[in-house]
Coordinates of C-alpha atoms in Angstrom, one line a residue:
M62 CA 29.8 -38.7 -42.3
A63 CA 33.4 -37.9 -41.2
V64 CA 34.5 -34.6 -42.6
T65 CA 38.1 -33.8 -43.3
A66 CA 39.0 -30.1 -43.4
V67 CA 40.5 -28.9 -46.7
S68 CA 42.7 -25.9 -46.9
G69 CA 41.0 -23.6 -49.4
W70 CA 40.9 -20.0 -50.5
D71 CA 38.1 -17.6 -51.2
V72 CA 37.4 -16.0 -54.5
Q73 CA 35.0 -13.1 -55.3
R74 CA 32.1 -14.1 -57.3
P75 CA 29.0 -12.3 -58.6
E76 CA 25.6 -13.6 -57.5
M77 CA 25.4 -17.1 -58.8
A78 CA 22.6 -17.9 -61.3
V79 CA 20.1 -20.3 -59.9
C80 CA 20.0 -23.6 -61.9
P81 CA 16.5 -24.4 -63.1
G82 CA 16.9 -28.0 -61.7
S83 CA 17.4 -26.9 -58.0
G84 CA 14.9 -28.4 -55.7
P85 CA 13.9 -31.4 -53.7
G86 CA 16.1 -34.5 -54.0
C87 CA 15.3 -37.7 -56.0
V88 CA 15.8 -41.4 -55.7
R89 CA 18.8 -42.7 -57.6
D90 CA 18.1 -44.7 -60.9
D91 CA 19.5 -48.2 -61.3
A92 CA 21.1 -47.4 -64.5
C93 CA 24.6 -45.9 -64.4
G94 CA 27.1 -44.9 -67.1
S95 CA 29.9 -42.6 -67.9
A96 CA 29.6 -39.7 -70.3
G97 CA 31.7 -41.7 -72.8
D98 CA 29.0 -44.2 -73.5
N99 CA 25.6 -43.9 -75.1
A100 CA 23.9 -42.5 -71.9
V101 CA 21.7 -39.4 -72.4
M102 CA 23.2 -36.4 -70.7
W103 CA 21.0 -33.2 -70.7
V104 CA 22.8 -30.0 -69.8
Y105 CA 21.2 -26.5 -69.3
L106 CA 22.4 -23.5 -71.3
A107 CA 21.3 -20.0 -70.5
P108 CA 20.0 -18.1 -73.6
W109 CA 22.0 -15.0 -73.0
I110 CA 25.2 -16.9 -73.7
V111 CA 24.0 -17.5 -77.3
Q112 CA 22.4 -13.9 -77.5
D113 CA 25.7 -12.5 -76.7
G114 CA 27.4 -14.4 -79.5
A115 CA 29.6 -16.3 -77.0
L116 CA 28.2 -19.5 -78.7
P117 CA 26.6 -19.9 -82.1
E118 CA 22.9 -20.9 -82.6
L119 CA 23.1 -24.6 -82.3
A120 CA 21.0 -27.3 -84.1
R121 CA 20.7 -31.1 -84.0
G122 CA 24.2 -32.5 -85.1
S123 CA 26.1 -29.3 -84.1
H124 CA 29.5 -29.5 -82.8
L125 CA 29.9 -27.5 -79.5
R126 CA 33.5 -26.5 -79.5
S127 CA 35.7 -25.7 -76.4
V128 CA 32.9 -25.7 -73.8
G129 CA 33.1 -26.8 -70.1
L130 CA 30.3 -27.8 -67.7
W131 CA 29.6 -27.1 -64.2
A132 CA 27.4 -29.1 -61.8
D133 CA 25.0 -27.3 -59.5
C134 CA 25.0 -29.6 -56.5
R135 CA 22.1 -30.0 -54.1
S136 CA 24.0 -32.4 -52.0
V137 CA 27.6 -33.9 -51.7
G138 CA 28.4 -37.0 -49.8
P139 CA 30.4 -40.3 -49.7
A140 CA 30.4 -42.3 -52.9
R141 CA 27.3 -44.4 -53.2
T142 CA 28.6 -46.7 -56.0
A143 CA 31.7 -48.8 -56.5
M144 CA 32.3 -47.3 -60.0
D145 CA 32.6 -43.7 -61.0
G146 CA 30.1 -42.3 -63.5
I147 CA 26.9 -40.5 -64.0
A148 CA 23.3 -41.7 -63.5
E149 CA 20.0 -39.8 -64.1
L150 CA 18.0 -39.4 -61.0
A151 CA 14.4 -40.8 -61.0
G152 CA 11.6 -39.9 -58.7
P153 CA 8.7 -37.5 -58.2
D154 CA 10.7 -34.6 -59.6
S155 CA 12.4 -36.5 -62.4
A156 CA 12.8 -35.3 -65.9
H157 CA 10.0 -37.5 -67.1
E158 CA 7.4 -35.7 -64.9
S159 CA 8.6 -32.1 -64.4
G160 CA 11.0 -31.4 -67.2
R161 CA 13.9 -31.1 -64.8
Y162 CA 17.1 -33.1 -65.4
R163 CA 19.0 -34.2 -62.4
Y164 CA 21.9 -36.5 -62.1
E165 CA 24.0 -38.4 -59.6
L166 CA 27.7 -37.8 -60.4
T167 CA 30.3 -40.1 -58.7
G168 CA 34.0 -39.4 -58.8
V169 CA 37.1 -38.0 -57.2
A170 CA 36.9 -34.5 -55.6
G171 CA 39.7 -32.0 -56.1
P172 CA 40.7 -29.3 -53.6
A173 CA 37.8 -27.0 -52.7
Q174 CA 37.8 -23.2 -52.8
G175 CA 35.3 -20.9 -51.2
I176 CA 32.9 -18.6 -53.3
R177 CA 32.0 -15.1 -52.1
T178 CA 29.6 -12.5 -53.7
G179 CA 30.6 -8.9 -54.4
K180 CA 29.4 -8.1 -50.9
E181 CA 31.8 -10.5 -49.4
E182 CA 29.0 -12.9 -48.4
H183 CA 29.6 -16.6 -48.4
A184 CA 28.0 -18.2 -51.5
G185 CA 29.2 -21.7 -51.3
S186 CA 32.3 -23.6 -52.4
E187 CA 33.5 -25.3 -55.6
F188 CA 35.8 -28.1 -56.5
V189 CA 36.6 -30.3 -59.6
I190 CA 34.9 -33.6 -59.7
T191 CA 36.4 -36.2 -62.0
A192 CA 34.3 -39.3 -63.1
G193 CA 36.4 -41.3 -65.5
D194 CA 36.9 -39.2 -68.7
L195 CA 34.4 -36.6 -67.5
A196 CA 35.5 -33.6 -65.5
M197 CA 33.6 -30.6 -64.4
V198 CA 33.4 -27.8 -61.7
A199 CA 31.0 -28.7 -59.0
R200 CA 29.4 -25.9 -56.9
T201 CA 27.7 -26.5 -53.6
A202 CA 26.1 -24.3 -50.9
G203 CA 28.2 -26.0 -48.3
P204 CA 31.5 -24.8 -46.8
V205 CA 35.0 -25.7 -48.1
S206 CA 35.4 -28.3 -45.3
E207 CA 32.4 -30.3 -46.7
V208 CA 34.6 -32.1 -49.3
A209 CA 38.1 -33.6 -48.7
A210 CA 40.4 -33.5 -51.7
G211 CA 41.2 -36.9 -53.2
S212 CA 38.0 -38.5 -51.6
R213 CA 35.4 -40.3 -53.7
V214 CA 32.0 -38.5 -53.6
T215 CA 28.6 -38.6 -55.0
A216 CA 26.9 -35.3 -55.9
Q217 CA 23.2 -34.8 -56.8
C218 CA 23.2 -32.1 -59.3
T219 CA 22.0 -30.5 -62.6
L220 CA 24.5 -29.9 -65.3
N221 CA 25.2 -26.6 -67.0
V222 CA 27.2 -25.0 -69.8
A223 CA 29.7 -22.6 -68.2
A224 CA 30.1 -19.2 -69.8
D225 CA 33.5 -18.9 -71.5
Y226 CA 34.5 -15.9 -69.5
E227 CA 34.4 -17.8 -66.2
W228 CA 37.5 -19.9 -66.9
D229 CA 39.8 -16.9 -66.8
A230 CA 37.9 -14.5 -64.7
F231 CA 37.5 -16.9 -61.7
E232 CA 40.8 -18.8 -62.4
L233 CA 39.1 -22.1 -62.9
P234 CA 41.0 -25.2 -64.2
D235 CA 40.5 -25.4 -67.9
L236 CA 38.2 -28.3 -68.4
R237 CA 36.8 -27.2 -71.8
A238 CA 36.2 -30.0 -74.4
D239 CA 34.3 -30.6 -77.7
W240 CA 30.9 -32.0 -77.7
Y241 CA 28.2 -33.3 -80.2
V242 CA 24.7 -32.1 -79.9
R243 CA 22.2 -34.9 -80.3
R244 CA 19.0 -33.0 -79.4
L245 CA 18.0 -29.8 -77.9
K246 CA 14.9 -28.3 -76.2
I247 CA 13.6 -25.2 -74.7
E248 CA 12.3 -25.3 -71.2
Q249 CA 9.9 -22.5 -70.1
R250 CA 9.4 -21.8 -66.5
Q251 CA 7.2 -19.3 -64.6
I252 CA 9.2 -16.6 -62.8
D253 CA 9.0 -16.6 -59.0
Y254 CA 10.0 -13.2 -57.6
V255 CA 11.8 -13.3 -54.2
Q256 CA 13.0 -10.5 -51.9
G257 CA 16.8 -10.9 -51.9
D258 CA 17.3 -8.7 -48.8
P259 CA 14.9 -6.4 -46.8
E260 CA 15.9 -3.3 -48.8
G261 CA 16.8 -4.9 -52.1
P262 CA 14.6 -5.3 -55.2
L263 CA 12.7 -8.5 -56.0
A264 CA 14.8 -11.0 -58.0
G265 CA 13.4 -13.4 -60.6
W266 CA 14.1 -17.0 -60.0
P267 CA 13.1 -20.1 -62.0
G268 CA 9.8 -21.6 -60.9
K269 CA 7.8 -24.5 -62.0
V270 CA 8.1 -25.9 -65.6
L271 CA 5.3 -24.7 -67.9
R272 CA 6.3 -26.2 -71.0
S273 CA 9.2 -28.2 -72.5
F274 CA 9.6 -29.0 -76.3
E275 CA 12.2 -30.2 -78.7
I276 CA 13.5 -27.8 -81.5
E277 CA 15.6 -28.4 -84.5
R278 CA 17.6 -25.2 -84.3
M279 CA 18.0 -22.3 -82.0
S280 CA 16.7 -18.8 -82.8
R281 CA 18.5 -16.6 -80.3
W282 CA 16.1 -13.6 -80.3
D283 CA 12.8 -15.6 -80.6
D284 CA 13.4 -18.4 -78.1
D285 CA 13.5 -16.2 -75.0
R286 CA 11.6 -13.0 -75.6
A287 CA 8.7 -13.2 -73.2
D288 CA 9.0 -11.0 -70.0
T289 CA 6.8 -13.2 -68.0
I290 CA 8.4 -16.6 -68.7
M291 CA 12.0 -17.6 -68.0
A292 CA 13.5 -19.8 -70.9
W293 CA 16.4 -22.2 -70.8
Y294 CA 18.1 -24.3 -73.6
V295 CA 18.5 -28.0 -72.6
L296 CA 21.0 -29.9 -74.7
D297 CA 21.6 -33.7 -75.0
I298 CA 25.3 -33.8 -75.6
T299 CA 28.0 -36.5 -75.8
P300 CA 31.9 -36.0 -76.0
L301 CA 33.4 -35.7 -79.5
P302 CA 36.4 -38.2 -80.0
L303 CA 39.7 -36.7 -79.7
S304 CA 41.2 -36.0 -83.1

């Protein structure tokens, strides 16, 4: 793959939360569609965002107002399809077997910028990827030079609801939109404790899926109260028509 260097800039960023879908790659499904059609699009939502009151408790049929998405990318490369869009990945680690929801997102990449932690350590890069009417911030562990602005790329990723404070705090382009919640689930995972650095404390990272089940409505203080299990909301959303 020929890589074109992109002039970027570094921004300080707290330690990035690990997306529960991170892991081995999958084989692309044959079906492909944009977010504007009837394709199912499952996105992860951290319970603390609801517990803090930044988002209300959601139910089937709720309207999710002024919310943007970010894609946690395992890989980014040249476009694999002739058309822009989003397709669910299928394979040994597909949603149907492990509860993980991964997608292949194809679109046009914007200028990349570097991400650094509070300790000034490299934590990857981010750029906007636009696939038709769908646009979101994509984050990858690779350097800024990995993606050329204006190029068509395909990213293998999981989708996440961005916390509202991120748009201003990290000077992100405002990609917030309104969404319709068709279904919602709770995904419970075991906690894997990893040593971040030789002198640092153990950090809890999402492990294998223990249980995944649909719910009618969130209950912010009951859905994630076990100290030994890490819980995530998973929402099936579709864009609301512009009024």
